[in-house]
PDB file of C-alpha atoms in Angstrom:
ATOM      1  CA  MET A   1     -26.343  21.704 -33.199  1.00 45.00           C
ATOM      2  CA  VAL A   2     -27.114  25.276 -34.147  1.00 54.00           C
ATOM      3  CA  TYR A   3     -27.591  27.334 -37.330  1.00 71.00           C
ATOM      4  CA  LYS A   4     -24.265  26.227 -38.922  1.00 74.00           C
ATOM      5  CA  ASP A   5     -25.182  23.122 -39.043  1.00 84.00           C
ATOM      6  CA  PHE A   6     -28.207  23.790 -41.400  1.00 93.00           C
ATOM      7  CA  THR A   7     -28.157  25.482 -44.910  1.00 93.00           C
ATOM      8  CA  PRO A   8     -30.437  28.760 -44.541  1.00 90.00           C
ATOM      9  CA  ALA A   9     -33.515  27.090 -46.134  1.00 90.00           C
ATOM     10  CA  GLU A  10     -33.290  24.427 -43.915  1.00 94.00           C
ATOM     11  CA  TRP A  11     -33.102  26.657 -40.581  1.00 93.00           C
ATOM     12  CA  GLN A  12     -35.759  28.761 -41.806  1.00 91.00           C
ATOM     13  CA  LYS A  13     -38.159  25.700 -41.982  1.00 92.00           C
ATOM     14  CA  ILE A  14     -37.115  24.714 -38.537  1.00 95.00           C
ATOM     15  CA  ILE A  15     -37.980  28.127 -37.117  1.00 92.00           C
ATOM     16  CA  THR A  16     -41.102  28.525 -38.900  1.00 90.00           C
ATOM     17  CA  LEU A  17     -42.394  25.028 -37.874  1.00 94.00           C
ATOM     18  CA  PRO A  18     -43.777  26.274 -34.403  1.00 94.00           C
ATOM     19  CA  GLN A  19     -45.825  28.811 -35.975  1.00 90.00           C
ATOM     20  CA  LEU A  20     -46.695  26.762 -38.751  1.00 91.00           C
ATOM     21  CA  ALA A  21     -47.963  23.848 -36.243  1.00 92.00           C
ATOM     22  CA  ALA A  22     -49.938  26.758 -34.111  1.00 90.00           C
ATOM     23  CA  LEU A  23     -51.212  27.837 -37.497  1.00 88.00           C
ATOM     24  CA  TYR A  24     -52.743  24.519 -38.829  1.00 89.00           C
ATOM     25  CA  VAL A  25     -53.925  23.986 -35.285  1.00 88.00           C
ATOM     26  CA  SER A  26     -55.840  27.549 -35.395  1.00 85.00           C
ATOM     27  CA  LEU A  27     -57.097  26.936 -38.720  1.00 84.00           C
ATOM     28  CA  ALA A  28     -58.382  23.170 -37.832  1.00 82.00           C
ATOM     29  CA  SER A  29     -61.336  24.478 -35.656  1.00 74.00           C
ATOM     30  CA  PRO A  30     -64.054  27.783 -36.961  1.00 68.00           C
ATOM     31  CA  GLY A  31     -63.486  30.352 -33.992  1.00 72.00           C
ATOM     32  CA  GLY A  32     -63.502  33.017 -36.158  1.00 76.00           C
ATOM     33  CA  ILE A  33     -60.154  35.480 -36.622  1.00 79.00           C
ATOM     34  CA  LEU A  34     -60.279  36.663 -32.777  1.00 81.00           C
ATOM     35  CA  SER A  35     -59.780  33.069 -31.711  1.00 82.00           C
ATOM     36  CA  ILE A  36     -56.897  32.648 -34.315  1.00 82.00           C
ATOM     37  CA  ILE A  37     -55.139  35.924 -32.885  1.00 85.00           C
ATOM     38  CA  LYS A  38     -55.761  34.750 -29.692  1.00 88.00           C
ATOM     39  CA  GLU A  39     -54.226  31.201 -30.198  1.00 89.00           C
ATOM     40  CA  MET A  40     -50.996  32.830 -32.389  1.00 86.00           C
ATOM     41  CA  LEU A  41     -50.517  34.753 -29.810  1.00 89.00           C
ATOM     42  CA  ALA A  42     -50.221  31.953 -27.060  1.00 91.00           C
ATOM     43  CA  ALA A  43     -48.352  30.283 -29.491  1.00 91.00           C
ATOM     44  CA  SER A  44     -45.916  33.260 -29.701  1.00 89.00           C
ATOM     45  CA  SER A  45     -45.734  33.503 -25.989  1.00 91.00           C
ATOM     46  CA  HIS A  46     -44.591  30.215 -25.434  1.00 92.00           C
ATOM     47  CA  ILE A  47     -42.306  30.274 -27.440  1.00 93.00           C
ATOM     48  CA  ALA A  48     -41.060  33.387 -25.982  1.00 92.00           C
ATOM     49  CA  SER A  49     -40.898  31.850 -22.639  1.00 93.00           C
ATOM     50  CA  THR A  50     -38.423  29.250 -24.320  1.00 94.00           C
ATOM     51  CA  ALA A  51     -36.395  31.820 -25.724  1.00 92.00           C
ATOM     52  CA  ARG A  52     -35.997  33.877 -22.085  1.00 93.00           C
ATOM     53  CA  GLN A  53     -35.618  31.046 -20.053  1.00 94.00           C
ATOM     54  CA  GLY A  54     -33.582  28.497 -22.316  1.00 91.00           C
ATOM     55  CA  SER A  55     -34.035  24.292 -22.554  1.00 93.00           C
ATOM     56  CA  SER A  56     -31.695  21.761 -22.352  1.00 92.00           C
ATOM     57  CA  ASN A  57     -31.494  21.596 -26.435  1.00 94.00           C
ATOM     58  CA  ALA A  58     -29.649  23.850 -28.220  1.00 92.00           C
ATOM     59  CA  LEU A  59     -31.553  23.244 -31.354  1.00 94.00           C
ATOM     60  CA  ILE A  60     -34.719  24.403 -29.305  1.00 95.00           C
ATOM     61  CA  ASP A  61     -32.395  27.600 -27.956  1.00 95.00           C
ATOM     62  CA  ALA A  62     -31.290  28.530 -31.309  1.00 94.00           C
ATOM     63  CA  ALA A  63     -34.917  27.757 -32.796  1.00 94.00           C
ATOM     64  CA  ALA A  64     -36.652  29.941 -30.469  1.00 94.00           C
ATOM     65  CA  ALA A  65     -34.089  32.904 -30.624  1.00 93.00           C
ATOM     66  CA  GLY A  66     -34.394  32.628 -34.275  1.00 90.00           C
ATOM     67  CA  ILE A  67     -38.285  33.008 -33.896  1.00 90.00           C
ATOM     68  CA  GLN A  68     -38.104  36.111 -31.330  1.00 88.00           C
ATOM     69  CA  GLU A  69     -35.708  37.615 -34.243  1.00 87.00           C
ATOM     70  CA  LEU A  70     -38.358  37.066 -36.734  1.00 81.00           C
ATOM     71  CA  LEU A  71     -40.860  38.258 -34.913  1.00 77.00           C
ATOM     72  CA  ALA A  72     -38.948  41.804 -33.512  1.00 82.00           C
ATOM     73  CA  ASN A  73     -38.703  42.149 -37.110  1.00 82.00           C
ATOM     74  CA  ARG A  74     -42.084  41.882 -38.002  1.00 77.00           C
ATOM     75  CA  GLN A  75     -41.132  39.222 -40.775  1.00 72.00           C
ATOM     76  CA  GLN A  76     -43.885  37.005 -42.596  1.00 66.00           C
ATOM     77  CA  ILE A  77     -43.707  33.482 -42.097  1.00 63.00           C
ATOM     78  CA  GLU A  78     -41.504  32.471 -45.019  1.00 64.00           C
ATOM     79  CA  GLY A  79     -43.064  29.699 -47.785  1.00 58.00           C
ATOM     80  CA  LEU A  80     -46.646  30.353 -46.602  1.00 59.00           C
ATOM     81  CA  ASP A  81     -48.771  31.691 -49.132  1.00 61.00           C
ATOM     82  CA  ILE A  82     -51.491  33.563 -47.571  1.00 62.00           C
ATOM     83  CA  ASN A  83     -53.445  33.727 -51.026  1.00 69.00           C
ATOM     84  CA  LEU A  84     -53.997  29.710 -50.363  1.00 70.00           C
ATOM     85  CA  ASP A  85     -57.418  28.486 -49.318  1.00 81.00           C
ATOM     86  CA  GLN A  86     -57.508  27.334 -45.887  1.00 80.00           C
ATOM     87  CA  ALA A  87     -57.046  23.705 -46.886  1.00 85.00           C
ATOM     88  CA  GLY A  88     -53.714  24.614 -49.023  1.00 86.00           C
ATOM     89  CA  ILE A  89     -52.363  26.300 -45.896  1.00 84.00           C
ATOM     90  CA  GLN A  90     -53.045  23.286 -43.800  1.00 87.00           C
ATOM     91  CA  ASP A  91     -51.527  21.156 -46.668  1.00 90.00           C
ATOM     92  CA  ARG A  92     -48.418  23.493 -46.591  1.00 89.00           C
ATOM     93  CA  CYS A  93     -48.269  23.199 -42.743  1.00 89.00           C
ATOM     94  CA  LEU A  94     -48.492  19.392 -42.964  1.00 93.00           C
ATOM     95  CA  ASP A  95     -45.950  19.304 -45.577  1.00 94.00           C
ATOM     96  CA  THR A  96     -43.680  21.658 -43.509  1.00 93.00           C
ATOM     97  CA  CYS A  97     -43.760  18.997 -40.583  1.00 94.00           C
ATOM     98  CA  ARG A  98     -42.905  15.985 -42.593  1.00 96.00           C
ATOM     99  CA  ALA A  99     -39.630  18.091 -44.621  1.00 96.00           C
ATOM    100  CA  VAL A 100     -38.813  19.135 -40.937  1.00 96.00           C
ATOM    101  CA  ALA A 101     -38.904  15.879 -39.277  1.00 96.00           C
ATOM    102  CA  ALA A 102     -37.177  14.144 -41.956  1.00 97.00           C
ATOM    103  CA  LEU A 103     -34.303  16.719 -41.942  1.00 96.00           C
ATOM    104  CA  LEU A 104     -33.479  16.601 -38.269  1.00 96.00           C
ATOM    105  CA  GLU A 105     -33.887  12.548 -38.266  1.00 95.00           C
ATOM    106  CA  LYS A 106     -30.917  13.068 -40.654  1.00 94.00           C
ATOM    107  CA  LYS A 107     -28.734  16.023 -39.478  1.00 94.00           C
ATOM    108  CA  ALA A 108     -29.799  16.389 -35.690  1.00 93.00           C
ATOM    109  CA  PRO A 109     -31.295  12.713 -34.635  1.00 94.00           C
ATOM    110  CA  GLU A 110     -30.199  13.102 -31.266  1.00 93.00           C
ATOM    111  CA  GLU A 111     -32.226  16.160 -30.914  1.00 93.00           C
ATOM    112  CA  ALA A 112     -35.194  15.966 -33.181  1.00 94.00           C
ATOM    113  CA  GLU A 113     -37.540  13.898 -31.217  1.00 96.00           C
ATOM    114  CA  GLU A 114     -37.234  16.767 -28.080  1.00 96.00           C
ATOM    115  CA  TYR A 115     -37.374  19.643 -30.758  1.00 96.00           C
ATOM    116  CA  LYS A 116     -40.752  18.006 -31.974  1.00 96.00           C
ATOM    117  CA  GLN A 117     -42.340  17.586 -28.681  1.00 97.00           C
ATOM    118  CA  TRP A 118     -41.400  21.614 -28.111  1.00 97.00           C
ATOM    119  CA  VAL A 119     -43.028  22.351 -31.319  1.00 97.00           C
ATOM    120  CA  TYR A 120     -46.113  20.105 -29.931  1.00 96.00           C
ATOM    121  CA  ALA A 121     -46.049  21.872 -27.057  1.00 96.00           C
ATOM    122  CA  VAL A 122     -46.152  25.175 -28.778  1.00 95.00           C
ATOM    123  CA  ALA A 123     -49.246  23.977 -30.908  1.00 93.00           C
ATOM    124  CA  LEU A 124     -50.977  22.906 -27.749  1.00 93.00           C
ATOM    125  CA  GLU A 125     -50.338  26.032 -26.249  1.00 93.00           C
ATOM    126  CA  SER A 126     -52.432  27.692 -29.290  1.00 91.00           C
ATOM    127  CA  ALA A 127     -55.128  24.971 -28.804  1.00 89.00           C
ATOM    128  CA  LYS A 128     -55.504  26.040 -25.436  1.00 89.00           C
ATOM    129  CA  ALA A 129     -55.529  29.939 -25.665  1.00 87.00           C
ATOM    130  CA  ALA A 130     -59.287  30.632 -26.968  1.00 73.00           C
ATOM    131  CA  LYS A 131     -62.684  29.048 -26.537  1.00 61.00           C
ATOM    132  CA  GLU A 132     -64.579  27.169 -29.312  1.00 58.00           C
ATOM    133  CA  GLY A 133     -68.341  28.281 -30.429  1.00 57.00           C
ATOM    134  CA  GLY A 134     -70.350  30.367 -28.929  1.00 53.00           C
ATOM    135  CA  PHE A 135     -71.270  33.856 -29.932  1.00 53.00           C
ATOM    136  CA  LEU A 136     -68.971  37.070 -29.129  1.00 52.00           C
ATOM    137  CA  GLY A 137     -66.591  34.741 -26.376  1.00 52.00           C
ATOM    138  CA  ILE A 138     -69.730  34.017 -24.435  1.00 52.00           C
ATOM    139  CA  GLY A 139     -71.277  30.129 -24.547  1.00 50.00           C
ATOM    140  CA  GLY A 140     -67.495  28.737 -25.754  1.00 52.00           C
ATOM    141  CA  ILE A 141     -65.912  25.788 -24.612  1.00 54.00           C
ATOM    142  CA  GLN A 142     -62.361  25.577 -23.898  1.00 56.00           C
ATOM    143  CA  ILE A 143     -60.525  23.231 -26.170  1.00 54.00           C
TER     144      ILE A 143
END
């Protein structure tokens, strides 16, 4: 199951979801801009690792490659309005999660669960990337 099984709009949602999930996690705690940068870099690193090493799931492999292409071309996450406030961005992230979950259950049910677990792993790497609290990285706690 790869790109050709989805419309271009559906594919965009699928390949932006891991980054949106990581962004949601980053915005969930008040770590500041440096924490957000560290967390998003950790998510990108996890995605890049998947793209290099591959997985047993063709959908994940195609999505990781698609994300790497977006990053290489420095394209913005499609559908994310940076003028939204934090709650608006988080709502958009959750809406995309729900939409992709429903889409995958319909079009790729045999690969849906593994893809969702991969997105969760990307978000988890993001969460573990930066300490929260403290001042200038001193005294913070690892989440």
